Amino acid sequence: MKLRCALVLAILFAALPCAASEPLRIKMGLHNFPPDFIVSNDGQSCGGPGFELSRRIFAMQQIEVEAVCVTPARMYLLLDSGELDLSINIKSTKALAPQQGQHLFVAPPYSELQLVMYSHKNRGQAPRDNSVALIRGFDYQGQRAKLLERGFIPVDLPDSTSASDLFLHQRSQHLLTYDGPFRAYAQAKDASLLKNLERKALSSIDTFYVLSARSPHQSRMQQAIVSYAKKHQCRYIKACVPE
């Protein structure tokens, strides 16, 4: 009788819903890209509205997201190795080329970025040497190569904030950047800074969640993103408002 009861209890426990099990945990690479993603000055903590949105998206599928603070160049290496499960990036980044056919860029896009060139006006104290501040490892959809062909001199910085700071301190003549993040950063420092700059629009670029080719969770992460987009009828993930 006792043996029979033990068997019944074992069957009942085995039939309990999977929701009681430990949630899946994944690692998301974040580099300083305000206002969506923000890394502290010491590089030890990171987050921002874009990360909180990502947490909500994956929580719907019982997936917990850990933020990993990295520079863009290191982020690409960690995606290739599988030490990061995902991040957000554009499709044309050459640093991801060795795994380009396997890293998964999930539609719909996360957001649309406007690529622009900012320049100091002639009356400023910035050098007139065709120097361009930009992010190390960023190809900017081929714009980096085009600038080099035209004689511009790249000044590579670890992330968008350091590139913006170098330019705003008039230590480079130009800045190649994405408009929304740069304007948000400049206005937070001093809204009048933008009045002394010239702006040239170059192109529009979509960003996507990119899932590492080496992540064993690629399929489940894709399902979470697609399910969220379908539920909220997203054209761009960032623009979708959770219920």
PDB file of N, CA and C in Angstrom, residues 10-110:
ATOM      1  N   ALA A  10       4.762  10.275  -6.894  1.00  0.00           N
ATOM      2  CA  ALA A  10       5.839  10.535  -7.846  1.00  0.00           C
ATOM      3  C   ALA A  10       5.278  10.956  -9.194  1.00  0.00           C
ATOM      4  N   ILE A  11       4.204  10.296  -9.623  1.00  0.00           N
ATOM      5  CA  ILE A  11       3.562  10.632 -10.901  1.00  0.00           C
ATOM      6  C   ILE A  11       2.958  12.023 -10.851  1.00  0.00           C
ATOM      7  N   LEU A  12       2.333  12.372  -9.722  1.00  0.00           N
ATOM      8  CA  LEU A  12       1.716  13.696  -9.575  1.00  0.00           C
ATOM      9  C   LEU A  12       2.756  14.804  -9.627  1.00  0.00           C
ATOM     10  N   PHE A  13       3.879  14.605  -8.928  1.00  0.00           N
ATOM     11  CA  PHE A  13       4.935  15.622  -8.932  1.00  0.00           C
ATOM     12  C   PHE A  13       5.546  15.770 -10.326  1.00  0.00           C
ATOM     13  N   ALA A  14       5.654  14.676 -11.038  1.00  0.00           N
ATOM     14  CA  ALA A  14       6.220  14.729 -12.388  1.00  0.00           C
ATOM     15  C   ALA A  14       5.313  15.485 -13.340  1.00  0.00           C
ATOM     16  N   ALA A  15       4.012  15.505 -13.036  1.00  0.00           N
ATOM     17  CA  ALA A  15       3.041  16.153 -13.911  1.00  0.00           C
ATOM     18  C   ALA A  15       2.842  17.625 -13.603  1.00  0.00           C
ATOM     19  N   LEU A  16       3.556  18.172 -12.597  1.00  0.00           N
ATOM     20  CA  LEU A  16       3.401  19.591 -12.268  1.00  0.00           C
ATOM     21  C   LEU A  16       3.854  20.459 -13.426  1.00  0.00           C
ATOM     22  N   PRO A  17       3.250  21.654 -13.624  1.00  0.00           N
ATOM     23  CA  PRO A  17       3.612  22.517 -14.749  1.00  0.00           C
ATOM     24  C   PRO A  17       5.073  22.916 -14.710  1.00  0.00           C
ATOM     25  N   CYS A  18       5.647  23.202 -15.893  1.00  0.00           N
ATOM     26  CA  CYS A  18       7.044  23.595 -16.009  1.00  0.00           C
ATOM     27  C   CYS A  18       7.315  24.952 -15.388  1.00  0.00           C
ATOM     28  N   ALA A  19       6.250  25.741 -15.174  1.00  0.00           N
ATOM     29  CA  ALA A  19       6.426  27.087 -14.627  1.00  0.00           C
ATOM     30  C   ALA A  19       7.089  27.061 -13.266  1.00  0.00           C
ATOM     31  N   ALA A  20       6.989  25.899 -12.563  1.00  0.00           N
ATOM     32  CA  ALA A  20       7.578  25.799 -11.236  1.00  0.00           C
ATOM     33  C   ALA A  20       9.085  25.606 -11.302  1.00  0.00           C
ATOM     34  N   SER A  21       9.624  25.293 -12.490  1.00  0.00           N
ATOM     35  CA  SER A  21      11.049  25.063 -12.630  1.00  0.00           C
ATOM     36  C   SER A  21      11.802  26.386 -12.696  1.00  0.00           C
ATOM     37  N   GLU A  22      13.127  26.305 -12.621  1.00  0.00           N
ATOM     38  CA  GLU A  22      13.960  27.496 -12.661  1.00  0.00           C
ATOM     39  C   GLU A  22      13.838  28.174 -14.022  1.00  0.00           C
ATOM     40  N   PRO A  23      13.756  29.520 -14.047  1.00  0.00           N
ATOM     41  CA  PRO A  23      13.662  30.211 -15.332  1.00  0.00           C
ATOM     42  C   PRO A  23      14.998  30.133 -16.085  1.00  0.00           C
ATOM     43  N   LEU A  24      14.918  30.248 -17.389  1.00  0.00           N
ATOM     44  CA  LEU A  24      16.123  30.298 -18.211  1.00  0.00           C
ATOM     45  C   LEU A  24      16.811  31.641 -17.984  1.00  0.00           C
ATOM     46  N   ARG A  25      18.124  31.648 -17.936  1.00  0.00           N
ATOM     47  CA  ARG A  25      18.885  32.882 -17.754  1.00  0.00           C
ATOM     48  C   ARG A  25      19.794  33.103 -18.953  1.00  0.00           C
ATOM     49  N   ILE A  26      19.742  34.305 -19.506  1.00  0.00           N
ATOM     50  CA  ILE A  26      20.560  34.646 -20.660  1.00  0.00           C
ATOM     51  C   ILE A  26      21.346  35.920 -20.376  1.00  0.00           C
ATOM     52  N   LYS A  27      22.405  36.155 -21.152  1.00  0.00           N
ATOM     53  CA  LYS A  27      23.260  37.329 -20.971  1.00  0.00           C
ATOM     54  C   LYS A  27      23.143  38.246 -22.187  1.00  0.00           C
ATOM     55  N   MET A  28      22.886  39.523 -21.907  1.00  0.00           N
ATOM     56  CA  MET A  28      22.732  40.522 -22.962  1.00  0.00           C
ATOM     57  C   MET A  28      23.847  41.551 -22.869  1.00  0.00           C
ATOM     58  N   GLY A  29      24.579  41.746 -23.954  1.00  0.00           N
ATOM     59  CA  GLY A  29      25.661  42.714 -23.981  1.00  0.00           C
ATOM     60  C   GLY A  29      25.143  44.128 -24.163  1.00  0.00           C
ATOM     61  N   LEU A  30      25.560  45.040 -23.276  1.00  0.00           N
ATOM     62  CA  LEU A  30      25.159  46.444 -23.349  1.00  0.00           C
ATOM     63  C   LEU A  30      26.404  47.319 -23.427  1.00  0.00           C
ATOM     64  N   HIS A  31      26.431  48.229 -24.391  1.00  0.00           N
ATOM     65  CA  HIS A  31      27.472  49.251 -24.409  1.00  0.00           C
ATOM     66  C   HIS A  31      26.798  50.612 -24.304  1.00  0.00           C
ATOM     67  N   ASN A  32      27.581  51.622 -24.005  1.00  0.00           N
ATOM     68  CA  ASN A  32      27.037  52.948 -23.733  1.00  0.00           C
ATOM     69  C   ASN A  32      26.417  53.534 -25.002  1.00  0.00           C
ATOM     70  N   PHE A  33      25.092  53.586 -25.036  1.00  0.00           N
ATOM     71  CA  PHE A  33      24.375  54.083 -26.206  1.00  0.00           C
ATOM     72  C   PHE A  33      23.097  54.774 -25.727  1.00  0.00           C
ATOM     73  N   PRO A  34      23.286  55.923 -25.017  1.00  0.00           N
ATOM     74  CA  PRO A  34      22.118  56.614 -24.463  1.00  0.00           C
ATOM     75  C   PRO A  34      21.222  57.149 -25.580  1.00  0.00           C
ATOM     76  N   PRO A  35      19.920  57.291 -25.300  1.00  0.00           N
ATOM     77  CA  PRO A  35      19.292  57.104 -23.989  1.00  0.00           C
ATOM     78  C   PRO A  35      18.822  55.670 -23.708  1.00  0.00           C
ATOM     79  N   ASP A  36      18.895  54.771 -24.686  1.00  0.00           N
ATOM     80  CA  ASP A  36      18.357  53.426 -24.496  1.00  0.00           C
ATOM     81  C   ASP A  36      19.198  52.571 -23.554  1.00  0.00           C
ATOM     82  N   PHE A  37      20.522  52.656 -23.722  1.00  0.00           N
ATOM     83  CA  PHE A  37      21.426  51.802 -22.945  1.00  0.00           C
ATOM     84  C   PHE A  37      22.518  52.675 -22.332  1.00  0.00           C
ATOM     85  N   ILE A  38      22.707  52.527 -21.030  1.00  0.00           N
ATOM     86  CA  ILE A  38      23.606  53.416 -20.298  1.00  0.00           C
ATOM     87  C   ILE A  38      24.557  52.585 -19.439  1.00  0.00           C
ATOM     88  N   VAL A  39      25.845  52.893 -19.553  1.00  0.00           N
ATOM     89  CA  VAL A  39      26.875  52.239 -18.745  1.00  0.00           C
ATOM     90  C   VAL A  39      27.451  53.277 -17.795  1.00  0.00           C
ATOM     91  N   SER A  40      27.659  52.886 -16.544  1.00  0.00           N
ATOM     92  CA  SER A  40      28.215  53.806 -15.551  1.00  0.00           C
ATOM     93  C   SER A  40      29.633  54.221 -15.934  1.00  0.00           C
ATOM     94  N   ASN A  41      30.104  55.314 -15.331  1.00  0.00           N
ATOM     95  CA  ASN A  41      31.438  55.832 -15.655  1.00  0.00           C
ATOM     96  C   ASN A  41      32.542  54.817 -15.386  1.00  0.00           C
ATOM     97  N   ASP A  42      32.358  53.990 -14.359  1.00  0.00           N
ATOM     98  CA  ASP A  42      33.386  53.000 -14.045  1.00  0.00           C
ATOM     99  C   ASP A  42      33.191  51.692 -14.818  1.00  0.00           C
ATOM    100  N   GLY A  43      32.121  51.614 -15.623  1.00  0.00           N
ATOM    101  CA  GLY A  43      31.880  50.435 -16.434  1.00  0.00           C
ATOM    102  C   GLY A  43      31.387  49.223 -15.684  1.00  0.00           C
ATOM    103  N   GLN A  44      31.036  49.389 -14.411  1.00  0.00           N
ATOM    104  CA  GLN A  44      30.659  48.251 -13.573  1.00  0.00           C
ATOM    105  C   GLN A  44      29.161  47.954 -13.567  1.00  0.00           C
ATOM    106  N   SER A  45      28.357  48.922 -13.967  1.00  0.00           N
ATOM    107  CA  SER A  45      26.906  48.685 -14.004  1.00  0.00           C
ATOM    108  C   SER A  45      26.333  49.296 -15.278  1.00  0.00           C
ATOM    109  N   CYS A  46      25.247  48.704 -15.752  1.00  0.00           N
ATOM    110  CA  CYS A  46      24.632  49.186 -16.986  1.00  0.00           C
ATOM    111  C   CYS A  46      23.157  48.797 -16.999  1.00  0.00           C
ATOM    112  N   GLY A  47      22.403  49.500 -17.810  1.00  0.00           N
ATOM    113  CA  GLY A  47      20.963  49.264 -17.911  1.00  0.00           C
ATOM    114  C   GLY A  47      20.354  50.289 -18.837  1.00  0.00           C
ATOM    115  N   GLY A  48      19.222  50.852 -18.426  1.00  0.00           N
ATOM    116  CA  GLY A  48      18.545  51.839 -19.248  1.00  0.00           C
ATOM    117  C   GLY A  48      17.195  51.355 -19.736  1.00  0.00           C
ATOM    118  N   PRO A  49      16.396  52.247 -20.341  1.00  0.00           N
ATOM    119  CA  PRO A  49      15.041  51.891 -20.800  1.00  0.00           C
ATOM    120  C   PRO A  49      15.019  50.729 -21.785  1.00  0.00           C
ATOM    121  N   GLY A  50      16.020  50.660 -22.663  1.00  0.00           N
ATOM    122  CA  GLY A  50      16.053  49.562 -23.633  1.00  0.00           C
ATOM    123  C   GLY A  50      16.269  48.220 -22.971  1.00  0.00           C
ATOM    124  N   PHE A  51      17.075  48.207 -21.925  1.00  0.00           N
ATOM    125  CA  PHE A  51      17.294  46.957 -21.204  1.00  0.00           C
ATOM    126  C   PHE A  51      16.050  46.552 -20.429  1.00  0.00           C
ATOM    127  N   GLU A  52      15.367  47.525 -19.817  1.00  0.00           N
ATOM    128  CA  GLU A  52      14.144  47.209 -19.072  1.00  0.00           C
ATOM    129  C   GLU A  52      13.068  46.667 -20.004  1.00  0.00           C
ATOM    130  N   LEU A  53      12.974  47.233 -21.211  1.00  0.00           N
ATOM    131  CA  LEU A  53      12.027  46.703 -22.202  1.00  0.00           C
ATOM    132  C   LEU A  53      12.394  45.266 -22.554  1.00  0.00           C
ATOM    133  N   SER A  54      13.679  45.002 -22.741  1.00  0.00           N
ATOM    134  CA  SER A  54      14.122  43.643 -23.069  1.00  0.00           C
ATOM    135  C   SER A  54      13.780  42.669 -21.944  1.00  0.00           C
ATOM    136  N   ARG A  55      13.951  43.104 -20.714  1.00  0.00           N
ATOM    137  CA  ARG A  55      13.595  42.237 -19.582  1.00  0.00           C
ATOM    138  C   ARG A  55      12.105  41.880 -19.610  1.00  0.00           C
ATOM    139  N   ARG A  56      11.265  42.873 -19.924  1.00  0.00           N
ATOM    140  CA  ARG A  56       9.818  42.599 -19.980  1.00  0.00           C
ATOM    141  C   ARG A  56       9.484  41.621 -21.108  1.00  0.00           C
ATOM    142  N   ILE A  57      10.127  41.811 -22.244  1.00  0.00           N
ATOM    143  CA  ILE A  57       9.863  40.929 -23.384  1.00  0.00           C
ATOM    144  C   ILE A  57      10.177  39.482 -23.034  1.00  0.00           C
ATOM    145  N   PHE A  58      11.349  39.244 -22.465  1.00  0.00           N
ATOM    146  CA  PHE A  58      11.762  37.867 -22.194  1.00  0.00           C
ATOM    147  C   PHE A  58      11.086  37.292 -20.957  1.00  0.00           C
ATOM    148  N   ALA A  59      10.676  38.147 -20.033  1.00  0.00           N
ATOM    149  CA  ALA A  59       9.969  37.655 -18.841  1.00  0.00           C
ATOM    150  C   ALA A  59       8.650  36.981 -19.219  1.00  0.00           C
ATOM    151  N   MET A  60       8.054  37.406 -20.334  1.00  0.00           N
ATOM    152  CA  MET A  60       6.803  36.792 -20.786  1.00  0.00           C
ATOM    153  C   MET A  60       6.982  35.315 -21.123  1.00  0.00           C
ATOM    154  N   GLN A  61       8.225  34.917 -21.412  1.00  0.00           N
ATOM    155  CA  GLN A  61       8.527  33.513 -21.718  1.00  0.00           C
ATOM    156  C   GLN A  61       9.376  32.863 -20.615  1.00  0.00           C
ATOM    157  N   GLN A  62       9.278  33.417 -19.400  1.00  0.00           N
ATOM    158  CA  GLN A  62      10.029  32.902 -18.249  1.00  0.00           C
ATOM    159  C   GLN A  62      11.538  32.861 -18.513  1.00  0.00           C
ATOM    160  N   ILE A  63      12.052  33.937 -19.094  1.00  0.00           N
ATOM    161  CA  ILE A  63      13.482  34.070 -19.354  1.00  0.00           C
ATOM    162  C   ILE A  63      13.992  35.294 -18.599  1.00  0.00           C
ATOM    163  N   GLU A  64      15.028  35.121 -17.794  1.00  0.00           N
ATOM    164  CA  GLU A  64      15.639  36.227 -17.076  1.00  0.00           C
ATOM    165  C   GLU A  64      16.860  36.728 -17.853  1.00  0.00           C
ATOM    166  N   VAL A  65      17.021  38.051 -17.909  1.00  0.00           N
ATOM    167  CA  VAL A  65      18.111  38.653 -18.679  1.00  0.00           C
ATOM    168  C   VAL A  65      19.108  39.312 -17.734  1.00  0.00           C
ATOM    169  N   GLU A  66      20.376  38.962 -17.900  1.00  0.00           N
ATOM    170  CA  GLU A  66      21.457  39.591 -17.146  1.00  0.00           C
ATOM    171  C   GLU A  66      22.192  40.573 -18.054  1.00  0.00           C
ATOM    172  N   ALA A  67      22.389  41.798 -17.586  1.00  0.00           N
ATOM    173  CA  ALA A  67      23.124  42.800 -18.352  1.00  0.00           C
ATOM    174  C   ALA A  67      24.623  42.586 -18.169  1.00  0.00           C
ATOM    175  N   VAL A  68      25.348  42.587 -19.278  1.00  0.00           N
ATOM    176  CA  VAL A  68      26.804  42.498 -19.256  1.00  0.00           C
ATOM    177  C   VAL A  68      27.349  43.776 -19.900  1.00  0.00           C
ATOM    178  N   CYS A  69      28.105  44.570 -19.140  1.00  0.00           N
ATOM    179  CA  CYS A  69      28.597  45.864 -19.608  1.00  0.00           C
ATOM    180  C   CYS A  69      29.867  45.658 -20.419  1.00  0.00           C
ATOM    181  N   VAL A  70      29.855  46.069 -21.682  1.00  0.00           N
ATOM    182  CA  VAL A  70      30.988  45.845 -22.572  1.00  0.00           C
ATOM    183  C   VAL A  70      31.179  47.041 -23.503  1.00  0.00           C
ATOM    184  N   THR A  71      32.338  47.127 -24.111  1.00  0.00           N
ATOM    185  CA  THR A  71      32.528  48.047 -25.228  1.00  0.00           C
ATOM    186  C   THR A  71      32.013  47.350 -26.485  1.00  0.00           C
ATOM    187  N   PRO A  72      31.693  48.109 -27.541  1.00  0.00           N
ATOM    188  CA  PRO A  72      31.217  47.464 -28.770  1.00  0.00           C
ATOM    189  C   PRO A  72      32.184  46.420 -29.319  1.00  0.00           C
ATOM    190  N   ALA A  73      33.484  46.754 -29.356  1.00  0.00           N
ATOM    191  CA  ALA A  73      34.459  45.820 -29.917  1.00  0.00           C
ATOM    192  C   ALA A  73      34.467  44.497 -29.142  1.00  0.00           C
ATOM    193  N   ARG A  74      34.407  44.556 -27.817  1.00  0.00           N
ATOM    194  CA  ARG A  74      34.396  43.331 -27.015  1.00  0.00           C
ATOM    195  C   ARG A  74      33.071  42.594 -27.158  1.00  0.00           C
ATOM    196  N   MET A  75      32.000  43.344 -27.337  1.00  0.00           N
ATOM    197  CA  MET A  75      30.691  42.714 -27.500  1.00  0.00           C
ATOM    198  C   MET A  75      30.682  41.766 -28.698  1.00  0.00           C
ATOM    199  N   TYR A  76      31.294  42.194 -29.810  1.00  0.00           N
ATOM    200  CA  TYR A  76      31.321  41.342 -31.000  1.00  0.00           C
ATOM    201  C   TYR A  76      32.085  40.046 -30.736  1.00  0.00           C
ATOM    202  N   LEU A  77      33.194  40.128 -30.015  1.00  0.00           N
ATOM    203  CA  LEU A  77      33.973  38.935 -29.690  1.00  0.00           C
ATOM    204  C   LEU A  77      33.184  37.977 -28.808  1.00  0.00           C
ATOM    205  N   LEU A  78      32.453  38.532 -27.833  1.00  0.00           N
ATOM    206  CA  LEU A  78      31.699  37.687 -26.907  1.00  0.00           C
ATOM    207  C   LEU A  78      30.479  37.058 -27.576  1.00  0.00           C
ATOM    208  N   LEU A  79      29.890  37.741 -28.545  1.00  0.00           N
ATOM    209  CA  LEU A  79      28.806  37.137 -29.327  1.00  0.00           C
ATOM    210  C   LEU A  79      29.339  35.972 -30.160  1.00  0.00           C
ATOM    211  N   ASP A  80      30.510  36.175 -30.762  1.00  0.00           N
ATOM    212  CA  ASP A  80      31.107  35.119 -31.577  1.00  0.00           C
ATOM    213  C   ASP A  80      31.450  33.888 -30.744  1.00  0.00           C
ATOM    214  N   SER A  81      31.888  34.111 -29.510  1.00  0.00           N
ATOM    215  CA  SER A  81      32.287  32.989 -28.657  1.00  0.00           C
ATOM    216  C   SER A  81      31.105  32.344 -27.946  1.00  0.00           C
ATOM    217  N   GLY A  82      29.966  33.026 -27.902  1.00  0.00           N
ATOM    218  CA  GLY A  82      28.807  32.508 -27.186  1.00  0.00           C
ATOM    219  C   GLY A  82      28.772  32.894 -25.724  1.00  0.00           C
ATOM    220  N   GLU A  83      29.735  33.711 -25.275  1.00  0.00           N
ATOM    221  CA  GLU A  83      29.712  34.172 -23.882  1.00  0.00           C
ATOM    222  C   GLU A  83      28.582  35.170 -23.646  1.00  0.00           C
ATOM    223  N   LEU A  84      28.134  35.813 -24.704  1.00  0.00           N
ATOM    224  CA  LEU A  84      26.899  36.600 -24.687  1.00  0.00           C
ATOM    225  C   LEU A  84      25.855  35.879 -25.526  1.00  0.00           C
ATOM    226  N   ASP A  85      24.618  35.897 -25.067  1.00  0.00           N
ATOM    227  CA  ASP A  85      23.541  35.271 -25.829  1.00  0.00           C
ATOM    228  C   ASP A  85      22.960  36.216 -26.870  1.00  0.00           C
ATOM    229  N   LEU A  86      22.952  37.506 -26.552  1.00  0.00           N
ATOM    230  CA  LEU A  86      22.337  38.458 -27.487  1.00  0.00           C
ATOM    231  C   LEU A  86      22.797  39.869 -27.206  1.00  0.00           C
ATOM    232  N   SER A  87      22.511  40.739 -28.156  1.00  0.00           N
ATOM    233  CA  SER A  87      22.680  42.175 -27.992  1.00  0.00           C
ATOM    234  C   SER A  87      21.792  42.835 -29.036  1.00  0.00           C
ATOM    235  N   ILE A  88      22.028  44.120 -29.292  1.00  0.00           N
ATOM    236  CA  ILE A  88      21.303  44.844 -30.334  1.00  0.00           C
ATOM    237  C   ILE A  88      22.325  45.473 -31.261  1.00  0.00           C
ATOM    238  N   ASN A  89      22.118  45.329 -32.559  1.00  0.00           N
ATOM    239  CA  ASN A  89      23.111  45.822 -33.503  1.00  0.00           C
ATOM    240  C   ASN A  89      22.476  45.970 -34.893  1.00  0.00           C
ATOM    241  N   ILE A  90      23.233  46.594 -35.801  1.00  0.00           N
ATOM    242  CA  ILE A  90      22.797  46.652 -37.194  1.00  0.00           C
ATOM    243  C   ILE A  90      23.345  45.435 -37.937  1.00  0.00           C
ATOM    244  N   LYS A  91      22.739  45.098 -39.061  1.00  0.00           N
ATOM    245  CA  LYS A  91      23.098  43.875 -39.764  1.00  0.00           C
ATOM    246  C   LYS A  91      24.444  43.937 -40.478  1.00  0.00           C
ATOM    247  N   SER A  92      24.874  45.145 -40.839  1.00  0.00           N
ATOM    248  CA  SER A  92      26.031  45.257 -41.730  1.00  0.00           C
ATOM    249  C   SER A  92      27.369  45.355 -41.011  1.00  0.00           C
ATOM    250  N   THR A  93      27.402  45.175 -39.706  1.00  0.00           N
ATOM    251  CA  THR A  93      28.662  45.305 -38.962  1.00  0.00           C
ATOM    252  C   THR A  93      29.665  44.239 -39.397  1.00  0.00           C
ATOM    253  N   LYS A  94      30.820  44.689 -39.910  1.00  0.00           N
ATOM    254  CA  LYS A  94      31.815  43.758 -40.433  1.00  0.00           C
ATOM    255  C   LYS A  94      32.444  42.911 -39.330  1.00  0.00           C
ATOM    256  N   ALA A  95      32.468  43.435 -38.104  1.00  0.00           N
ATOM    257  CA  ALA A  95      33.072  42.683 -36.998  1.00  0.00           C
ATOM    258  C   ALA A  95      32.320  41.391 -36.707  1.00  0.00           C
ATOM    259  N   LEU A  96      31.084  41.289 -37.158  1.00  0.00           N
ATOM    260  CA  LEU A  96      30.302  40.068 -36.960  1.00  0.00           C
ATOM    261  C   LEU A  96      30.392  39.143 -38.165  1.00  0.00           C
ATOM    262  N   ALA A  97      31.162  39.513 -39.171  1.00  0.00           N
ATOM    263  CA  ALA A  97      31.205  38.773 -40.425  1.00  0.00           C
ATOM    264  C   ALA A  97      31.587  37.299 -40.303  1.00  0.00           C
ATOM    265  N   PRO A  98      32.541  36.916 -39.414  1.00  0.00           N
ATOM    266  CA  PRO A  98      32.895  35.492 -39.353  1.00  0.00           C
ATOM    267  C   PRO A  98      31.720  34.571 -39.041  1.00  0.00           C
ATOM    268  N   GLN A  99      30.708  35.108 -38.356  1.00  0.00           N
ATOM    269  CA  GLN A  99      29.545  34.295 -38.012  1.00  0.00           C
ATOM    270  C   GLN A  99      28.276  34.855 -38.664  1.00  0.00           C
ATOM    271  N   GLN A 100      28.439  35.718 -39.677  1.00  0.00           N
ATOM    272  CA  GLN A 100      27.299  36.449 -40.214  1.00  0.00           C
ATOM    273  C   GLN A 100      26.159  35.541 -40.659  1.00  0.00           C
ATOM    274  N   GLY A 101      26.518  34.373 -41.201  1.00  0.00           N
ATOM    275  CA  GLY A 101      25.469  33.486 -41.687  1.00  0.00           C
ATOM    276  C   GLY A 101      24.741  32.759 -40.585  1.00  0.00           C
ATOM    277  N   GLN A 102      25.254  32.826 -39.347  1.00  0.00           N
ATOM    278  CA  GLN A 102      24.650  32.067 -38.266  1.00  0.00           C
ATOM    279  C   GLN A 102      24.066  32.929 -37.152  1.00  0.00           C
ATOM    280  N   HIS A 103      24.720  34.069 -36.867  1.00  0.00           N
ATOM    281  CA  HIS A 103      24.090  34.990 -35.927  1.00  0.00           C
ATOM    282  C   HIS A 103      22.715  35.344 -36.472  1.00  0.00           C
ATOM    283  N   LEU A 104      21.734  35.384 -35.595  1.00  0.00           N
ATOM    284  CA  LEU A 104      20.355  35.580 -36.042  1.00  0.00           C
ATOM    285  C   LEU A 104      19.873  36.986 -35.698  1.00  0.00           C
ATOM    286  N   PHE A 105      19.530  37.763 -36.719  1.00  0.00           N
ATOM    287  CA  PHE A 105      18.941  39.085 -36.540  1.00  0.00           C
ATOM    288  C   PHE A 105      17.431  38.921 -36.635  1.00  0.00           C
ATOM    289  N   VAL A 106      16.743  39.229 -35.537  1.00  0.00           N
ATOM    290  CA  VAL A 106      15.317  38.901 -35.429  1.00  0.00           C
ATOM    291  C   VAL A 106      14.452  40.078 -35.867  1.00  0.00           C
ATOM    292  N   ALA A 107      13.560  39.833 -36.803  1.00  0.00           N
ATOM    293  CA  ALA A 107      12.577  40.825 -37.235  1.00  0.00           C
ATOM    294  C   ALA A 107      11.330  40.706 -36.371  1.00  0.00           C
ATOM    295  N   PRO A 108      10.605  41.831 -36.151  1.00  0.00           N
ATOM    296  CA  PRO A 108      10.843  43.163 -36.702  1.00  0.00           C
ATOM    297  C   PRO A 108      12.021  43.864 -36.023  1.00  0.00           C
ATOM    298  N   PRO A 109      12.498  44.988 -36.597  1.00  0.00           N
ATOM    299  CA  PRO A 109      13.645  45.692 -36.009  1.00  0.00           C
ATOM    300  C   PRO A 109      13.339  46.204 -34.611  1.00  0.00           C
ATOM    301  N   TYR A 110      14.422  46.429 -33.857  1.00  0.00           N
ATOM    302  CA  TYR A 110      14.276  47.046 -32.543  1.00  0.00           C
ATOM    303  C   TYR A 110      13.981  48.538 -32.687  1.00  0.00           C
TER     304      TYR A 110
END
